[in-house]
CSV table of C-alpha atoms in Angstrom, one decimal:
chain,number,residue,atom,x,y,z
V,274,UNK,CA,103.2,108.6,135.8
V,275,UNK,CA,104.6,105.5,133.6
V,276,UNK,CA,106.6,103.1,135.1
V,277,UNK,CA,108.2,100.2,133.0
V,278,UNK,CA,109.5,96.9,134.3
V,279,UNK,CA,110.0,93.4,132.5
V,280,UNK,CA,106.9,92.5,132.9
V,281,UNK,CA,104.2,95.5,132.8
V,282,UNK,CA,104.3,98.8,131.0
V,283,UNK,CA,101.9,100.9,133.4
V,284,UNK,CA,98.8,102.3,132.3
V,285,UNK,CA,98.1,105.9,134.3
V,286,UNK,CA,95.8,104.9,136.7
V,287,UNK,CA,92.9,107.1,138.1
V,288,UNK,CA,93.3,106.4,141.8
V,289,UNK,CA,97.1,107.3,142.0
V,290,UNK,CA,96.6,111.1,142.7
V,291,UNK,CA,94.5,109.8,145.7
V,292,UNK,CA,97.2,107.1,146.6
V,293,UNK,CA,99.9,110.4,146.8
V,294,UNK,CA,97.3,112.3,148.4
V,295,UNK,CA,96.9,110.2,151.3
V,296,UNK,CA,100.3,108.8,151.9
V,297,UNK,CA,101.5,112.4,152.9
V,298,UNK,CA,98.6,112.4,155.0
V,299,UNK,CA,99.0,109.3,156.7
V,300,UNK,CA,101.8,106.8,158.1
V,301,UNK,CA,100.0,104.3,155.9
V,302,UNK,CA,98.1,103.4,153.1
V,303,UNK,CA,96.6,100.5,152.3
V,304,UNK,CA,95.8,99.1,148.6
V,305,UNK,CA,93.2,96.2,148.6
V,306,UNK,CA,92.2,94.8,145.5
V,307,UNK,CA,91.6,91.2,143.5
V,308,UNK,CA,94.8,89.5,142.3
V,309,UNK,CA,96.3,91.3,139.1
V,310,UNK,CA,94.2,94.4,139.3
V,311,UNK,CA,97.9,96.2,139.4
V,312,UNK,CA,98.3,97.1,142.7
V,313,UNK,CA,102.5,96.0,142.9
V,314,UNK,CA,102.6,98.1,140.0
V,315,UNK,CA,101.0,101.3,141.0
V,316,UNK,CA,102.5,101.6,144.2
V,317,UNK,CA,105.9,101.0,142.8
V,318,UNK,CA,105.6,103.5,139.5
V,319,UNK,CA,103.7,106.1,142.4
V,320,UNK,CA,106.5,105.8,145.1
V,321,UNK,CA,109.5,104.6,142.7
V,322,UNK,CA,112.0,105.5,145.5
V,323,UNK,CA,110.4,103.0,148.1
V,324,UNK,CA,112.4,99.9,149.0
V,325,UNK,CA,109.5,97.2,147.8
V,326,UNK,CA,109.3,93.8,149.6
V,327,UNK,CA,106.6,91.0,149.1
V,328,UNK,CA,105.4,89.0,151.6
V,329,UNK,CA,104.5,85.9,149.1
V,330,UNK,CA,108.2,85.1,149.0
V,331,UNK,CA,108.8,82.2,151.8
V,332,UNK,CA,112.1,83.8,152.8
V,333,UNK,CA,110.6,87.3,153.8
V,334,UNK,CA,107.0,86.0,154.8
V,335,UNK,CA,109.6,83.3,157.3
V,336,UNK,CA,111.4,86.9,158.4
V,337,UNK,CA,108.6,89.4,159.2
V,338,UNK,CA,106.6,85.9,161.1
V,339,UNK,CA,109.8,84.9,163.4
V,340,UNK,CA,111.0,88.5,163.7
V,341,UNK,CA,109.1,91.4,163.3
V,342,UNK,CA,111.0,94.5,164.1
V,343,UNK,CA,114.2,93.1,162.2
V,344,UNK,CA,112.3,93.1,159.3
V,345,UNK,CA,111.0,96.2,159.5
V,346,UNK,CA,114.5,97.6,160.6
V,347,UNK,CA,115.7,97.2,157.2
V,348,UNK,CA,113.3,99.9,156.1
V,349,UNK,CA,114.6,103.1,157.8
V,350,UNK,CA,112.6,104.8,155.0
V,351,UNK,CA,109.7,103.3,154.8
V,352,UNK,CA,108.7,100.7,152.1
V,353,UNK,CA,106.1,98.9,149.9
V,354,UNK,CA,105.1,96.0,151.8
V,355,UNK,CA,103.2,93.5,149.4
V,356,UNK,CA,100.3,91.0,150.4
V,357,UNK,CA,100.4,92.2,154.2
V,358,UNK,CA,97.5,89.1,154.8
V,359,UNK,CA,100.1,87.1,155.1
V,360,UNK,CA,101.2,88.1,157.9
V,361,UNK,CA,98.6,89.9,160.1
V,362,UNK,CA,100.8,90.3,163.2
V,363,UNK,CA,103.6,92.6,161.6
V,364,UNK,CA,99.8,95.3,161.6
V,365,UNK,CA,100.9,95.9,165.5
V,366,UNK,CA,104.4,96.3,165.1
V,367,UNK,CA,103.8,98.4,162.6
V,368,UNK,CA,101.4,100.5,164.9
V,369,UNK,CA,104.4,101.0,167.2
V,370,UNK,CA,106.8,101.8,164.5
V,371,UNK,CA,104.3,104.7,163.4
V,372,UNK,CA,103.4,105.7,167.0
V,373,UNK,CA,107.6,105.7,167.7
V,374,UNK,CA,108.4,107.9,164.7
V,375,UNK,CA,105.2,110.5,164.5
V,376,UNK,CA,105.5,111.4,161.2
V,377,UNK,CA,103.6,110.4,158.0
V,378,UNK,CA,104.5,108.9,154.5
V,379,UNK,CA,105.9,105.6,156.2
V,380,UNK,CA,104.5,102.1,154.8
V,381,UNK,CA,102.2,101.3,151.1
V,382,UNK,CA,100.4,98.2,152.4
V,383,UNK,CA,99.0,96.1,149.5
V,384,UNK,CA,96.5,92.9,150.1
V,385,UNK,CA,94.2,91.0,148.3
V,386,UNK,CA,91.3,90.2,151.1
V,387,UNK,CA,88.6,92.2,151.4
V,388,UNK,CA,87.1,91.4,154.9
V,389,UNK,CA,89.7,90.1,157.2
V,390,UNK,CA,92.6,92.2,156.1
V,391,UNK,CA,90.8,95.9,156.9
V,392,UNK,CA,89.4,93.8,160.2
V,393,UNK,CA,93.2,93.6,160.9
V,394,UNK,CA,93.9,96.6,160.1
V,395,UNK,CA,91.2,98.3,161.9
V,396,UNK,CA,92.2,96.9,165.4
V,397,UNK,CA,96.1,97.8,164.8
V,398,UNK,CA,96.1,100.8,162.4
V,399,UNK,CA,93.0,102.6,163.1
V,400,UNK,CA,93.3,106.4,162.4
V,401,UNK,CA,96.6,105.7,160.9
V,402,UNK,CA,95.9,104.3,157.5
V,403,UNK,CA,94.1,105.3,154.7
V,404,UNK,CA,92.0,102.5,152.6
V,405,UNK,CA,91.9,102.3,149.0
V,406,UNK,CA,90.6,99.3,146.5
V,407,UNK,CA,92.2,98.7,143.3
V,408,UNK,CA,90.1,97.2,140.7
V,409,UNK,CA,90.8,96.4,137.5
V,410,UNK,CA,91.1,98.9,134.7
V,411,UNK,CA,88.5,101.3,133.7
V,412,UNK,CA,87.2,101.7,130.8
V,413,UNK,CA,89.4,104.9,130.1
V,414,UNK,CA,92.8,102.9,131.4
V,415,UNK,CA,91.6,100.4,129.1
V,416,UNK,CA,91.2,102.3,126.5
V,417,UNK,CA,95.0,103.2,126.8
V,418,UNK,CA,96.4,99.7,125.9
V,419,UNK,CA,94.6,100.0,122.4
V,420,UNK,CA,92.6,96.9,122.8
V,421,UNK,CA,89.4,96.6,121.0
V,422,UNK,CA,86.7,99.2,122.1
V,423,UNK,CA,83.3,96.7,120.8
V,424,UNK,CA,80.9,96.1,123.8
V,425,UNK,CA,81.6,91.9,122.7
V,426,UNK,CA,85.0,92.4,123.0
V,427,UNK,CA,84.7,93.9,126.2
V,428,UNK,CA,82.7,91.4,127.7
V,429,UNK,CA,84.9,88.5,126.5
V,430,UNK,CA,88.3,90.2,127.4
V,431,UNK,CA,87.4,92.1,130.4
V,432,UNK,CA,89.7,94.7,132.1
V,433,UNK,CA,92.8,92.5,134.4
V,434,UNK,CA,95.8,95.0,133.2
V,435,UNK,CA,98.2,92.2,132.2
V,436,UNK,CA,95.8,90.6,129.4
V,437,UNK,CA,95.4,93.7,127.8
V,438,UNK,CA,99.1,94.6,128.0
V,439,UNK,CA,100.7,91.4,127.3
V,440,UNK,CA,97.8,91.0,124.8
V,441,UNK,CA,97.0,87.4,125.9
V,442,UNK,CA,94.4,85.0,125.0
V,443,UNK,CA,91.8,85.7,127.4
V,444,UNK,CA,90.1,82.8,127.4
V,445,UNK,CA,93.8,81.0,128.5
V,446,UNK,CA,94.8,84.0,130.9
V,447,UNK,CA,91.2,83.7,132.9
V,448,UNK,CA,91.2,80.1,133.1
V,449,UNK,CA,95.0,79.9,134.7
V,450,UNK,CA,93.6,83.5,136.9
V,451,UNK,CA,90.7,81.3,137.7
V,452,UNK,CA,92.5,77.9,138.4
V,453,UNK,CA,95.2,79.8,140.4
V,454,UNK,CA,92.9,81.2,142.7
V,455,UNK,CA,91.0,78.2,143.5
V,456,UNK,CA,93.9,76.1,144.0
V,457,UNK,CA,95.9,79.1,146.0
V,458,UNK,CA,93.4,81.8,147.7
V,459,UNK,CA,90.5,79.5,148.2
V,460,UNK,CA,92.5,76.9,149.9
V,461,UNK,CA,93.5,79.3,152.3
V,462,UNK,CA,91.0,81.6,152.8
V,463,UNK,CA,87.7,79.0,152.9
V,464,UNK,CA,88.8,75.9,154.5
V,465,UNK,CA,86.9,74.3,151.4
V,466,UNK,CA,87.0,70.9,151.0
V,467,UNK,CA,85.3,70.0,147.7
V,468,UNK,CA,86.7,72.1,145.4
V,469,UNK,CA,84.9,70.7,142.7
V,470,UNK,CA,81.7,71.4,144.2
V,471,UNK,CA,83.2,75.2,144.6
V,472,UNK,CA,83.8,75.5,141.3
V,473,UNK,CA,81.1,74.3,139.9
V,474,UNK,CA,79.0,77.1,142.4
V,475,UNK,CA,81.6,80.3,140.7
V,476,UNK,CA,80.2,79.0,137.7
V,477,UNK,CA,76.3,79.1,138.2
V,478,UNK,CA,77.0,83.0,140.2
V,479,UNK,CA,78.1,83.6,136.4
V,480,UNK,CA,75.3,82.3,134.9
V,481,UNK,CA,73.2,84.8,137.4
V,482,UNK,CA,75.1,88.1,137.3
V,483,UNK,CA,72.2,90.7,137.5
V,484,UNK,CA,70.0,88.9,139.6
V,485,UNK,CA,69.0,88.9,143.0
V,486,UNK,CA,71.1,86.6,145.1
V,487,UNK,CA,68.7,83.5,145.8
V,488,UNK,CA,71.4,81.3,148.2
V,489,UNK,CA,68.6,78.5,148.4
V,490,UNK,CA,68.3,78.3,144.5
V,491,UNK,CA,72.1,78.4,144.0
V,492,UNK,CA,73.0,76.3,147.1
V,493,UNK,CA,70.4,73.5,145.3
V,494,UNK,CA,71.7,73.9,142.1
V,495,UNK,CA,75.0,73.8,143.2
V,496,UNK,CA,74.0,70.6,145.5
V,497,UNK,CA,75.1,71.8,148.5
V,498,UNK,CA,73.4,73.8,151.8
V,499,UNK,CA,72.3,77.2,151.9
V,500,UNK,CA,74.8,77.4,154.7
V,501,UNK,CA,77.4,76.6,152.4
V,502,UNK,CA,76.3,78.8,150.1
V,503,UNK,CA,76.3,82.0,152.2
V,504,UNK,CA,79.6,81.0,153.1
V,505,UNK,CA,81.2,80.4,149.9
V,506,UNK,CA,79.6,83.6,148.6
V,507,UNK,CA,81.2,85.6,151.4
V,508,UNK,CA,84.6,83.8,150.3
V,509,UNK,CA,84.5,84.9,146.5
V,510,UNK,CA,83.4,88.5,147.7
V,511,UNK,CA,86.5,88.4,150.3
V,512,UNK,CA,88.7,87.8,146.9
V,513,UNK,CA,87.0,90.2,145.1
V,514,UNK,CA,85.6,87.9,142.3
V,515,UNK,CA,82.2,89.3,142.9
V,516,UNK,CA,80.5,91.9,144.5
V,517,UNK,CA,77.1,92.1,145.9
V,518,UNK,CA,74.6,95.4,144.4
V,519,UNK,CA,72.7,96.3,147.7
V,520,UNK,CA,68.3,97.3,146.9
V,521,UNK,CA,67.8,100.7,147.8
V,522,UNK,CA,65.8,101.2,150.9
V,523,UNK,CA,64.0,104.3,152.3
V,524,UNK,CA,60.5,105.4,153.7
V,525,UNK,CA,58.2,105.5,150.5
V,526,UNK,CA,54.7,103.5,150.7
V,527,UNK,CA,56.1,100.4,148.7
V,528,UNK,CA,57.1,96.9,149.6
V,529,UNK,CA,60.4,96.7,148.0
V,530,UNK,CA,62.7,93.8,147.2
V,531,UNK,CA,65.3,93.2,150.5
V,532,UNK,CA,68.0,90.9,148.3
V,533,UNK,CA,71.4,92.3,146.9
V,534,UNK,CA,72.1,91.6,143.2
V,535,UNK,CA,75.3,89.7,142.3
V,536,UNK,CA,77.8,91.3,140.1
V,537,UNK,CA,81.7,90.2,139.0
V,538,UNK,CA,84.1,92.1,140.1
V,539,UNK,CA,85.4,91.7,136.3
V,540,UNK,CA,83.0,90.5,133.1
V,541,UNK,CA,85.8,88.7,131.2
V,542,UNK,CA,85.5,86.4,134.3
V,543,UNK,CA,82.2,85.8,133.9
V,544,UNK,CA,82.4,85.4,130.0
V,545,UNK,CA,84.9,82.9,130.6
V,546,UNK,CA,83.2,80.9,133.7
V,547,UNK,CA,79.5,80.7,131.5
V,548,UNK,CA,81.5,79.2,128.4
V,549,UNK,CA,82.5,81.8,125.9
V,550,UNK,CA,84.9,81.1,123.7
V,551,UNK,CA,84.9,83.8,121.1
V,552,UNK,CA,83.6,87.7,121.3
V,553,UNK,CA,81.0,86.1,118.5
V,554,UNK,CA,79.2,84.1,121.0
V,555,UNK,CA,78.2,87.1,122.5
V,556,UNK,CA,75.9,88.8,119.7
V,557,UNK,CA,73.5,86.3,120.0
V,558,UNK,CA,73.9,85.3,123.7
V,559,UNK,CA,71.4,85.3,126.1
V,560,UNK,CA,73.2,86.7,128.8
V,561,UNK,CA,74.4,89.3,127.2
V,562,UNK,CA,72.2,91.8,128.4
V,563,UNK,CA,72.9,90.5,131.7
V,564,UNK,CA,77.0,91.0,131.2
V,565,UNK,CA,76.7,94.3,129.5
V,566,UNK,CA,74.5,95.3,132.9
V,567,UNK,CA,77.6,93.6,135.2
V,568,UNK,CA,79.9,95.8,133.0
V,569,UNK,CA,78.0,99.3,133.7
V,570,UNK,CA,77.3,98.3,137.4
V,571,UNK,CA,81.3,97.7,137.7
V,572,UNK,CA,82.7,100.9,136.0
V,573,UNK,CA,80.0,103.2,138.4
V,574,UNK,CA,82.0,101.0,141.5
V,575,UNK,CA,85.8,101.6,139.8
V,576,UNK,CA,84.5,105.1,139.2
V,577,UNK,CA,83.2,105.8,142.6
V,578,UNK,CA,86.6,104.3,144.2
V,579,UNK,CA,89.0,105.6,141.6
V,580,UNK,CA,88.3,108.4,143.5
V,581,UNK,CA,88.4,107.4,147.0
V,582,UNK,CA,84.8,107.9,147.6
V,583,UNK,CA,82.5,105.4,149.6
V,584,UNK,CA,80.4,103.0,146.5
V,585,UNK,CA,77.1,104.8,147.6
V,586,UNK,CA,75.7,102.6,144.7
V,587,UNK,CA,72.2,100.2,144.5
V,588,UNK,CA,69.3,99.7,143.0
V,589,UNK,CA,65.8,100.0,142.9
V,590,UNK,CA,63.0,97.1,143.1
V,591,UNK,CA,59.5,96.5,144.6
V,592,UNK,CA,57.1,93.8,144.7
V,593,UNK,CA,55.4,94.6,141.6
V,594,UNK,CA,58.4,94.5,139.5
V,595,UNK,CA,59.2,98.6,139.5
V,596,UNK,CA,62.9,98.5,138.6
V,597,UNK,CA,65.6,100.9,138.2
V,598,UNK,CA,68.9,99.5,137.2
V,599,UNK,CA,71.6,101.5,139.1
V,600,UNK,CA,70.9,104.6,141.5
V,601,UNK,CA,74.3,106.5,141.9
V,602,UNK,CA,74.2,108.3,145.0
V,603,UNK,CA,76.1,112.0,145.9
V,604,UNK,CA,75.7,114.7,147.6
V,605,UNK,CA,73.8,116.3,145.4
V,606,UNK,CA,70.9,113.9,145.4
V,607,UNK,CA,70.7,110.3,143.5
V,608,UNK,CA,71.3,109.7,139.4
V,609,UNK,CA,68.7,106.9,138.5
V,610,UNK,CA,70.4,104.9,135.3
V,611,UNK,CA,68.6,102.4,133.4
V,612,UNK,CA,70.8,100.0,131.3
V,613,UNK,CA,70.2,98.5,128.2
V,614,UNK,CA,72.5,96.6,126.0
V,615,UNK,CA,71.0,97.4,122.4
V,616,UNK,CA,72.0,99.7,120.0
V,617,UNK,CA,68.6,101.6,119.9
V,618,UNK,CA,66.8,103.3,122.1
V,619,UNK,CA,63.4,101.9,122.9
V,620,UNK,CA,60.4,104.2,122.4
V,621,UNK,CA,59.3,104.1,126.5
V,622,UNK,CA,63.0,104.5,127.5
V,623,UNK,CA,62.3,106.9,130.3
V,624,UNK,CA,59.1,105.1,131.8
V,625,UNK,CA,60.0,102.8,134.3
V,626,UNK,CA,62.5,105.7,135.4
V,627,UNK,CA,60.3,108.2,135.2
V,628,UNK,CA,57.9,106.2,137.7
V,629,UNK,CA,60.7,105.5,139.7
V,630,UNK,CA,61.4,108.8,140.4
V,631,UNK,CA,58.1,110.2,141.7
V,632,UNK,CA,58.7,107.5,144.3
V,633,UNK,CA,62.3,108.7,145.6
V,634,UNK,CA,62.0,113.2,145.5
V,635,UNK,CA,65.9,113.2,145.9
V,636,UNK,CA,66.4,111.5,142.6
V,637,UNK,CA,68.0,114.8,140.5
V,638,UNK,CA,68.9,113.2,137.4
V,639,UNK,CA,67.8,110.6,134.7
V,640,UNK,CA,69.9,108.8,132.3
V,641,UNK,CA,70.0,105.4,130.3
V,642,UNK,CA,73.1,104.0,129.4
V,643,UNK,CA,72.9,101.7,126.1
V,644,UNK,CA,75.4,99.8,123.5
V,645,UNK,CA,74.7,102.4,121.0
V,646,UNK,CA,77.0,104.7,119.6
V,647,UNK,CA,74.7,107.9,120.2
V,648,UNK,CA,74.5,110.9,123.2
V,649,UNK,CA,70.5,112.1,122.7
V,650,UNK,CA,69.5,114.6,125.5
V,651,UNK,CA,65.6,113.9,126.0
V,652,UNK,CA,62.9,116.0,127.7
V,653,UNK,CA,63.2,112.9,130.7
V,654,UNK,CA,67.0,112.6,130.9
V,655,UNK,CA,70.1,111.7,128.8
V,656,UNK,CA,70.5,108.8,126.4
V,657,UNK,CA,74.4,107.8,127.3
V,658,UNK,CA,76.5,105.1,125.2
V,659,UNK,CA,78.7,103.1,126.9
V,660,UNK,CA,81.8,105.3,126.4
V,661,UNK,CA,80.3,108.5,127.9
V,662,UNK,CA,79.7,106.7,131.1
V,663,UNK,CA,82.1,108.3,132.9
V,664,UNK,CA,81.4,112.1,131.8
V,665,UNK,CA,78.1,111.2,133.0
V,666,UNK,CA,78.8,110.0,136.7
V,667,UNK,CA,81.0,113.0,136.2
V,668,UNK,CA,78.1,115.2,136.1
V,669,UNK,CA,75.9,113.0,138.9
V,670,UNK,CA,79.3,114.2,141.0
V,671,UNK,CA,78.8,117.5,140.5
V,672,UNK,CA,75.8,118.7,139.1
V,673,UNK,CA,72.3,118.6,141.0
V,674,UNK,CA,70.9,117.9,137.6
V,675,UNK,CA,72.0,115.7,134.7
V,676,UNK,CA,68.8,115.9,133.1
């Protein structure tokens, strides 16, 4: 599937079997993702025969608003409607234009909210869409564009499809994405006054990707009120600019750690917002331990909903500092991951893992994933490099054991 326009050469991407899958199954389906993630483009290259409107354009977003079912009149076959936030009433008439016809394989829905628009879509199309999120490329669709493959690269560039195909600076492309969507999507979505203020809060959740999400310390730092903080947090997670790691919780005789852990939905981002300027930076960076982590953490998400499966992901701390990175959750029991940015593998790599498991029985397989070059199958699980990520959580899916 490789769809060309004037703007994008399409990378294959590893959710469009599920995207043909469910549209026969269902009247609807509905892409959600962050801006630039590719969703026009997927849609369009998966259903190429699909009249294609978007809902951005004043003129059409005017049409659907004042009058509904002539809009949709001019799609007797269906159609690819873009940004469908926009307007959240054409959901019902949509209901009744499913309802009226009784078939499947009617409407691609695309949006770019998180929260409100499957709210929406819950009340008007329950049972009669299917949800998928978009992020952006995987490591693997990544790879497809010939970009550099270094773990600094990585981290500086990140993954938004049009920066690796049109090859653009990144450090330019992130601060117009970044400036765009404070100026546009913020505006309407947070009824946020101080901009400035907002800003200056995206950039201090950068400066704490991997941690646990502290709203009084970032609220403080950020000089505004914890209120404001939770609120603002819920309206980048909305856009999909970050994403929030839940702690794993269960019935074992330990206090563990109640707070999520606060992750970008895309590491160039958070390159960009802590100040990097050149892939150098990173060798020597503090943070780049923390990044590289944001980086593993986000590929196990795009890997888990590349495939239409629920996240099912978290992570693992109690009150004396027993941590586990990453637990990766299936059917057949949990894969514990510890992640480590160096290019060696420490001598007690398999401890803190190791102790983890004898707490949670239904862990069925150990692994650390580190910025070597390396695979090393131990006695207590399987030394992974960053590129082998996937064939592992591969093996999580199907195996009981990836030790």
């Amino acid at each position: 599937m490789h769809f060309t326009d004037s703007v994008l050469c399409m990378i294959e991407r590893e959710i469009g079997d599920q995207l043909a899958r469910l549209f026969a199954q269902y009247p609807f389906v509905t892409v959600t993702g962050p801006r630039q993630s590719g969703k026009t483009t997927l849609c369009r290259a998966t259903f190429p025969d699909l009249a294609y409107v978007n809902l951005e354009a004043p003129d059409q977003r005017e049409f659907a608003e004042s009058d509904p079912r002539g809009f949709l009149a001019q799609f007797p076959e269906g159609a690819i409607i873009d940004e469908i936030q926009h307007v959240p009433d054409l959901l019902s008439y949509l209901q009744v234009l499913a309802d009226d016809l009784g078939r499947n394989s009617l409407f691609v829905l695309t949006g770019s909210e998180q929260f409100r628009l499957p709210s929406s879509i819950s009340q008007s199309l329950a049972g009669r869409t299917a949800l998928l999120r978009l992020l952006p490329f995987s490591l693997a669709e990544r790879q497809r564009t010939g970009a550099s493959a270094t773990i600094d690269n990585l981290l500086y560039t990140g993954f938004y499809p049009r920066i690796l195909d049109q090859r653009l600076e990144p450090r330019q492309a992130l601060g117009d994405y970044f400036e765009t969507y404070v100026e546009r999507d913020v505006r309407r979505m947070g009824e946020i006054r101080n901009l400035s203020s907002f800003r200056r809060f995206v950039r201090l959740c950068a400066g704490r990707v991997g941690q646990l999400v502290n709203l009084s310390s970032l609220g403080s730092d950020a000089g505004v009120s914890h209120s404001t903080a939770r609120h603002w947090l819920t309206v980048l997670e909305a856009s999909y600019i970050i994403f929030q790691l839940p702690p794993f919780h269960a019935n074992i005789r330990k206090r563990l750690i109640k707070s999520p852990k606060l992750y970008f939905c895309d590491v160039g981002l958070a390159s960009y917002l802590i100040g990097i300027e050149d892939p150098k930076q990173l060798v020597t960076h503090p943070l780049r331990g923390a990044l590289f982590e944001n980086l593993v953490v986000a590929e196990a998400l795009k890997h888990r909903l590349n495939r239409g499966r629920q996240p099912n992901l978290s992570f693992f701390r109690d009150a004396r500092g027993l941590e586990c990175d990453l637990l990766y959750e299936t059917g057949h029991g949990i894969g514990a991951i510890e992640i480590k940015a160096g290019s060696t593998v420490p001598s007690d790599a398999f401890h803190a893992l190791n102790r983890v498991a004898d707490l949670i029985p239904t862990i069925a397989g150990k692994a650390m994933v580190y910025g070597g070059a390396d695979s090393q199958s131990r006695t207590d699980g399987q030394v992974v490099p960053l590129p082998d990520l996937s064939g592992l959580l591969e093996r999580f899916d199907h195996d009981s054991s990836a030790d």
